[in-house]
Each structure stands twice: as C-alpha cells, then as structure tokens.
JSON list of C-alpha atoms in Angstrom, two decimals:
[
{"chain": "A", "resi": 1, "resn": "UNK", "atom": "CA", "xyz": [3.39, -9.69, -8.12]},
{"chain": "A", "resi": 2, "resn": "UNK", "atom": "CA", "xyz": [1.79, -6.35, -7.42]},
{"chain": "A", "resi": 3, "resn": "UNK", "atom": "CA", "xyz": [0.21, -4.03, -9.25]},
{"chain": "A", "resi": 4, "resn": "UNK", "atom": "CA", "xyz": [1.80, -0.79, -8.20]},
{"chain": "A", "resi": 5, "resn": "UNK", "atom": "CA", "xyz": [0.91, 3.16, -8.90]},
{"chain": "A", "resi": 6, "resn": "UNK", "atom": "CA", "xyz": [3.47, 5.79, -9.17]},
{"chain": "A", "resi": 7, "resn": "UNK", "atom": "CA", "xyz": [2.87, 9.62, -9.54]},
{"chain": "A", "resi": 8, "resn": "UNK", "atom": "CA", "xyz": [5.25, 11.24, -11.95]},
{"chain": "A", "resi": 9, "resn": "UNK", "atom": "CA", "xyz": [4.67, 14.77, -10.74]},
{"chain": "A", "resi": 10, "resn": "UNK", "atom": "CA", "xyz": [6.69, 16.02, -14.06]},
{"chain": "A", "resi": 11, "resn": "UNK", "atom": "CA", "xyz": [3.95, 14.70, -16.53]},
{"chain": "A", "resi": 12, "resn": "UNK", "atom": "CA", "xyz": [1.21, 14.82, -13.51]},
{"chain": "A", "resi": 13, "resn": "UNK", "atom": "CA", "xyz": [-0.08, 11.56, -13.82]},
{"chain": "A", "resi": 14, "resn": "UNK", "atom": "CA", "xyz": [-0.23, 8.27, -12.22]},
{"chain": "A", "resi": 15, "resn": "UNK", "atom": "CA", "xyz": [1.77, 5.52, -14.00]},
{"chain": "A", "resi": 16, "resn": "UNK", "atom": "CA", "xyz": [1.15, 1.93, -13.12]},
{"chain": "A", "resi": 17, "resn": "UNK", "atom": "CA", "xyz": [3.40, -0.88, -13.22]},
{"chain": "A", "resi": 18, "resn": "UNK", "atom": "CA", "xyz": [3.47, -5.00, -11.94]},
{"chain": "A", "resi": 19, "resn": "UNK", "atom": "CA", "xyz": [5.92, -5.29, -9.45]},
{"chain": "A", "resi": 20, "resn": "UNK", "atom": "CA", "xyz": [7.53, -8.16, -8.62]},
{"chain": "A", "resi": 21, "resn": "UNK", "atom": "CA", "xyz": [9.33, -9.54, -5.69]},
{"chain": "A", "resi": 22, "resn": "UNK", "atom": "CA", "xyz": [11.30, -12.94, -5.25]},
{"chain": "A", "resi": 23, "resn": "UNK", "atom": "CA", "xyz": [11.82, -13.87, -2.15]},
{"chain": "A", "resi": 24, "resn": "UNK", "atom": "CA", "xyz": [13.79, -16.40, -2.19]},
{"chain": "A", "resi": 25, "resn": "UNK", "atom": "CA", "xyz": [16.91, -14.10, -2.93]},
{"chain": "A", "resi": 26, "resn": "UNK", "atom": "CA", "xyz": [15.30, -10.78, -2.06]},
{"chain": "A", "resi": 27, "resn": "UNK", "atom": "CA", "xyz": [15.38, -9.53, -5.64]},
{"chain": "A", "resi": 28, "resn": "UNK", "atom": "CA", "xyz": [12.28, -7.38, -7.88]},
{"chain": "A", "resi": 29, "resn": "UNK", "atom": "CA", "xyz": [12.37, -6.07, -10.88]},
{"chain": "A", "resi": 30, "resn": "UNK", "atom": "CA", "xyz": [9.14, -3.83, -12.83]},
{"chain": "A", "resi": 31, "resn": "UNK", "atom": "CA", "xyz": [6.80, -4.12, -15.99]},
{"chain": "A", "resi": 32, "resn": "UNK", "atom": "CA", "xyz": [5.36, -0.86, -17.49]},
{"chain": "A", "resi": 33, "resn": "UNK", "atom": "CA", "xyz": [2.05, -1.30, -17.67]},
{"chain": "A", "resi": 34, "resn": "UNK", "atom": "CA", "xyz": [1.11, 1.70, -20.18]},
{"chain": "A", "resi": 35, "resn": "UNK", "atom": "CA", "xyz": [3.96, 0.90, -22.55]},
{"chain": "A", "resi": 36, "resn": "UNK", "atom": "CA", "xyz": [4.52, -2.36, -22.33]},
{"chain": "A", "resi": 37, "resn": "UNK", "atom": "CA", "xyz": [7.93, -3.37, -21.54]},
{"chain": "A", "resi": 38, "resn": "UNK", "atom": "CA", "xyz": [9.73, -3.69, -18.20]},
{"chain": "A", "resi": 39, "resn": "UNK", "atom": "CA", "xyz": [10.93, -0.66, -16.79]},
{"chain": "A", "resi": 40, "resn": "UNK", "atom": "CA", "xyz": [13.42, -2.24, -14.71]},
{"chain": "A", "resi": 41, "resn": "UNK", "atom": "CA", "xyz": [15.20, -5.76, -15.15]},
{"chain": "A", "resi": 42, "resn": "UNK", "atom": "CA", "xyz": [15.23, -8.07, -11.97]},
{"chain": "A", "resi": 43, "resn": "UNK", "atom": "CA", "xyz": [17.81, -6.54, -8.99]},
{"chain": "A", "resi": 44, "resn": "UNK", "atom": "CA", "xyz": [18.64, -7.10, -5.65]},
{"chain": "A", "resi": 45, "resn": "UNK", "atom": "CA", "xyz": [17.09, -5.14, -3.34]},
{"chain": "A", "resi": 46, "resn": "UNK", "atom": "CA", "xyz": [17.73, -5.42, 0.64]},
{"chain": "A", "resi": 47, "resn": "UNK", "atom": "CA", "xyz": [15.88, -2.73, 1.91]},
{"chain": "A", "resi": 48, "resn": "UNK", "atom": "CA", "xyz": [12.39, -4.31, 0.75]},
{"chain": "A", "resi": 49, "resn": "UNK", "atom": "CA", "xyz": [11.13, -7.41, 2.97]},
{"chain": "A", "resi": 50, "resn": "UNK", "atom": "CA", "xyz": [7.74, -9.61, 2.77]},
{"chain": "A", "resi": 51, "resn": "UNK", "atom": "CA", "xyz": [6.37, -7.42, 5.49]},
{"chain": "A", "resi": 52, "resn": "UNK", "atom": "CA", "xyz": [6.78, -4.45, 3.47]},
{"chain": "A", "resi": 53, "resn": "UNK", "atom": "CA", "xyz": [4.45, -5.42, 1.00]},
{"chain": "A", "resi": 54, "resn": "UNK", "atom": "CA", "xyz": [0.76, -5.37, 1.78]},
{"chain": "A", "resi": 55, "resn": "UNK", "atom": "CA", "xyz": [-2.19, -3.89, -0.38]},
{"chain": "A", "resi": 56, "resn": "UNK", "atom": "CA", "xyz": [-1.94, 0.39, 0.18]},
{"chain": "A", "resi": 57, "resn": "UNK", "atom": "CA", "xyz": [1.88, 0.03, 1.60]},
{"chain": "A", "resi": 58, "resn": "UNK", "atom": "CA", "xyz": [4.35, 2.04, -0.31]},
{"chain": "A", "resi": 59, "resn": "UNK", "atom": "CA", "xyz": [7.49, 0.97, -1.09]},
{"chain": "A", "resi": 60, "resn": "UNK", "atom": "CA", "xyz": [10.36, 3.53, -2.67]},
{"chain": "A", "resi": 61, "resn": "UNK", "atom": "CA", "xyz": [12.67, 2.39, -5.11]},
{"chain": "A", "resi": 62, "resn": "UNK", "atom": "CA", "xyz": [15.64, 4.50, -6.45]},
{"chain": "A", "resi": 63, "resn": "UNK", "atom": "CA", "xyz": [13.23, 7.43, -4.92]},
{"chain": "A", "resi": 64, "resn": "UNK", "atom": "CA", "xyz": [10.15, 6.44, -6.13]},
{"chain": "A", "resi": 65, "resn": "UNK", "atom": "CA", "xyz": [7.05, 5.86, -4.00]},
{"chain": "A", "resi": 66, "resn": "UNK", "atom": "CA", "xyz": [5.29, 3.73, -5.50]},
{"chain": "A", "resi": 67, "resn": "UNK", "atom": "CA", "xyz": [2.12, 2.49, -3.55]},
{"chain": "A", "resi": 68, "resn": "UNK", "atom": "CA", "xyz": [0.68, -1.16, -3.38]},
{"chain": "A", "resi": 69, "resn": "UNK", "atom": "CA", "xyz": [-2.89, -1.12, -4.78]},
{"chain": "A", "resi": 70, "resn": "UNK", "atom": "CA", "xyz": [-4.00, -4.66, -5.70]},
{"chain": "A", "resi": 71, "resn": "UNK", "atom": "CA", "xyz": [-2.37, -8.51, -5.76]},
{"chain": "A", "resi": 72, "resn": "UNK", "atom": "CA", "xyz": [-0.64, -8.97, -8.97]},
{"chain": "A", "resi": 73, "resn": "UNK", "atom": "CA", "xyz": [-2.11, -12.89, -9.36]},
{"chain": "A", "resi": 74, "resn": "UNK", "atom": "CA", "xyz": [-3.93, -15.64, -7.41]},
{"chain": "A", "resi": 75, "resn": "UNK", "atom": "CA", "xyz": [-0.54, -16.70, -5.97]},
{"chain": "A", "resi": 76, "resn": "UNK", "atom": "CA", "xyz": [1.01, -14.05, -4.33]},
{"chain": "A", "resi": 77, "resn": "UNK", "atom": "CA", "xyz": [-2.90, -12.91, -3.57]},
{"chain": "A", "resi": 78, "resn": "UNK", "atom": "CA", "xyz": [-3.00, -16.73, -1.27]},
{"chain": "A", "resi": 79, "resn": "UNK", "atom": "CA", "xyz": [0.32, -16.11, 0.22]},
{"chain": "A", "resi": 80, "resn": "UNK", "atom": "CA", "xyz": [0.29, -12.19, 1.35]},
{"chain": "A", "resi": 81, "resn": "UNK", "atom": "CA", "xyz": [-3.15, -12.10, 2.36]},
{"chain": "A", "resi": 82, "resn": "UNK", "atom": "CA", "xyz": [-3.23, -15.25, 4.21]},
{"chain": "A", "resi": 83, "resn": "UNK", "atom": "CA", "xyz": [-3.27, -14.63, 8.23]},
{"chain": "A", "resi": 84, "resn": "UNK", "atom": "CA", "xyz": [-4.81, -10.96, 7.20]},
{"chain": "A", "resi": 85, "resn": "UNK", "atom": "CA", "xyz": [-7.56, -9.02, 7.92]},
{"chain": "A", "resi": 86, "resn": "UNK", "atom": "CA", "xyz": [-8.99, -5.94, 7.13]},
{"chain": "A", "resi": 87, "resn": "UNK", "atom": "CA", "xyz": [-11.12, -3.50, 9.70]},
{"chain": "A", "resi": 88, "resn": "UNK", "atom": "CA", "xyz": [-12.75, -0.01, 9.90]},
{"chain": "A", "resi": 89, "resn": "UNK", "atom": "CA", "xyz": [-11.76, 1.64, 12.91]},
{"chain": "A", "resi": 90, "resn": "UNK", "atom": "CA", "xyz": [-13.20, 5.53, 13.49]},
{"chain": "A", "resi": 91, "resn": "UNK", "atom": "CA", "xyz": [-12.29, 7.53, 16.09]},
{"chain": "A", "resi": 92, "resn": "UNK", "atom": "CA", "xyz": [-15.16, 9.94, 17.97]},
{"chain": "A", "resi": 93, "resn": "UNK", "atom": "CA", "xyz": [-15.47, 13.20, 17.87]},
{"chain": "A", "resi": 94, "resn": "UNK", "atom": "CA", "xyz": [-14.97, 13.17, 22.11]},
{"chain": "A", "resi": 95, "resn": "UNK", "atom": "CA", "xyz": [-11.54, 11.37, 21.72]},
{"chain": "A", "resi": 96, "resn": "UNK", "atom": "CA", "xyz": [-9.80, 13.15, 18.39]},
{"chain": "A", "resi": 97, "resn": "UNK", "atom": "CA", "xyz": [-7.50, 15.15, 20.88]},
{"chain": "A", "resi": 98, "resn": "UNK", "atom": "CA", "xyz": [-6.43, 11.69, 21.88]},
{"chain": "A", "resi": 99, "resn": "UNK", "atom": "CA", "xyz": [-5.66, 10.35, 18.45]},
{"chain": "A", "resi": 100, "resn": "UNK", "atom": "CA", "xyz": [-1.71, 9.76, 17.76]},
{"chain": "A", "resi": 101, "resn": "UNK", "atom": "CA", "xyz": [-2.02, 7.81, 21.55]},
{"chain": "A", "resi": 102, "resn": "UNK", "atom": "CA", "xyz": [-4.88, 5.95, 20.07]},
{"chain": "A", "resi": 103, "resn": "UNK", "atom": "CA", "xyz": [-2.81, 5.16, 16.52]},
{"chain": "A", "resi": 104, "resn": "UNK", "atom": "CA", "xyz": [0.59, 5.05, 18.67]},
{"chain": "A", "resi": 105, "resn": "UNK", "atom": "CA", "xyz": [-0.83, 1.67, 20.49]},
{"chain": "A", "resi": 106, "resn": "UNK", "atom": "CA", "xyz": [-2.07, 0.20, 17.07]},
{"chain": "A", "resi": 107, "resn": "UNK", "atom": "CA", "xyz": [1.40, -0.12, 16.60]},
{"chain": "A", "resi": 108, "resn": "UNK", "atom": "CA", "xyz": [2.60, -1.44, 19.68]},
{"chain": "A", "resi": 109, "resn": "UNK", "atom": "CA", "xyz": [-0.13, -3.99, 19.38]},
{"chain": "A", "resi": 110, "resn": "UNK", "atom": "CA", "xyz": [1.66, -5.37, 16.50]},
{"chain": "A", "resi": 111, "resn": "UNK", "atom": "CA", "xyz": [-1.21, -3.87, 13.82]},
{"chain": "A", "resi": 112, "resn": "UNK", "atom": "CA", "xyz": [-0.14, -2.45, 10.87]},
{"chain": "A", "resi": 113, "resn": "UNK", "atom": "CA", "xyz": [-2.36, 0.24, 9.25]},
{"chain": "A", "resi": 114, "resn": "UNK", "atom": "CA", "xyz": [-2.41, -0.05, 5.92]},
{"chain": "A", "resi": 115, "resn": "UNK", "atom": "CA", "xyz": [-5.43, 3.48, 4.95]},
{"chain": "A", "resi": 116, "resn": "UNK", "atom": "CA", "xyz": [-5.79, 6.22, 6.98]},
{"chain": "A", "resi": 117, "resn": "UNK", "atom": "CA", "xyz": [-7.93, 8.48, 5.96]},
{"chain": "A", "resi": 118, "resn": "UNK", "atom": "CA", "xyz": [-9.39, 12.03, 8.13]},
{"chain": "A", "resi": 119, "resn": "UNK", "atom": "CA", "xyz": [-12.14, 13.49, 7.08]},
{"chain": "A", "resi": 120, "resn": "UNK", "atom": "CA", "xyz": [-15.73, 15.23, 8.91]},
{"chain": "A", "resi": 121, "resn": "UNK", "atom": "CA", "xyz": [-18.87, 13.93, 8.36]},
{"chain": "A", "resi": 122, "resn": "UNK", "atom": "CA", "xyz": [-21.81, 15.22, 7.80]},
{"chain": "A", "resi": 123, "resn": "UNK", "atom": "CA", "xyz": [-24.90, 14.47, 9.28]},
{"chain": "A", "resi": 124, "resn": "UNK", "atom": "CA", "xyz": [-26.22, 11.84, 6.70]},
{"chain": "A", "resi": 125, "resn": "UNK", "atom": "CA", "xyz": [-23.12, 10.51, 6.57]},
{"chain": "A", "resi": 126, "resn": "UNK", "atom": "CA", "xyz": [-22.92, 9.73, 10.58]},
{"chain": "A", "resi": 127, "resn": "UNK", "atom": "CA", "xyz": [-25.90, 8.55, 10.65]},
{"chain": "A", "resi": 128, "resn": "UNK", "atom": "CA", "xyz": [-24.72, 5.57, 8.45]},
{"chain": "A", "resi": 129, "resn": "UNK", "atom": "CA", "xyz": [-21.94, 4.53, 11.16]},
{"chain": "A", "resi": 130, "resn": "UNK", "atom": "CA", "xyz": [-23.58, 5.57, 14.63]},
{"chain": "A", "resi": 131, "resn": "UNK", "atom": "CA", "xyz": [-26.86, 4.49, 13.73]}
]
C-alpha cells in the first residue's frame, strides 16, 4: 500500500488515494480517502512493477499521474525501503554546465533520482551547505 496524490487540474486541488499493489498477480486497486470509498476495483496492471514503486516516484494509471508520497503501512515500508537509502546531492555553480552529464552518470550507475529540485541559493542558505 502507498499513499498517493493526484493533482486534479479541473478542480484545482490535490486528491489523495491509497494505492494498493499486489505483486503476486500484478494487480492494483485504489481507495479514495476523501470520499471514503473504493475508487478503482482490483484489476490487472502489467505496466506497473515493484521497481516503479518508491517515494516521490510517479505512476500513471488511466492517464492519471499519481505521485507516491508515503508508504501506506508498516509491511510496505519494511519491504520496499529495505536496501534503499536516500541522500542529498548538490551540484555547485562551477559545474552547472555539466548538470546533464552528472545526472546521466547517476542513472548509469544504477541509482534512482526520486526528487530533483533546481534552485538558486541566497547567501544565508548557501552558507548552511558550504560551511
């Protein structure tokens, strides 16, 4: 089970779902938190695999891009977080022009980037990371 979010552009709000993946038969189902009812009954979904399911990843179900924001239960946390670690990486301004090569190297090395953010630091923020 995973907690997921979908941005509904028509309503301009974020909808929360409990996304359940059954690895034995590769089926999924979704439960709508707000309405407290089943949103999608259990069905086959061959395009989803366990390697696609991690925090901050995006899975597409019937053209809805669901962002995985958290694990839905303790068992899922223990099973999927096992062997996974997270880290923080920062590309300094002097190699900014090589950002694409750096990201490509990370992927070729077998790592997965779960969340990527590009920002410009001010003096105060930069001093926290560079000191």
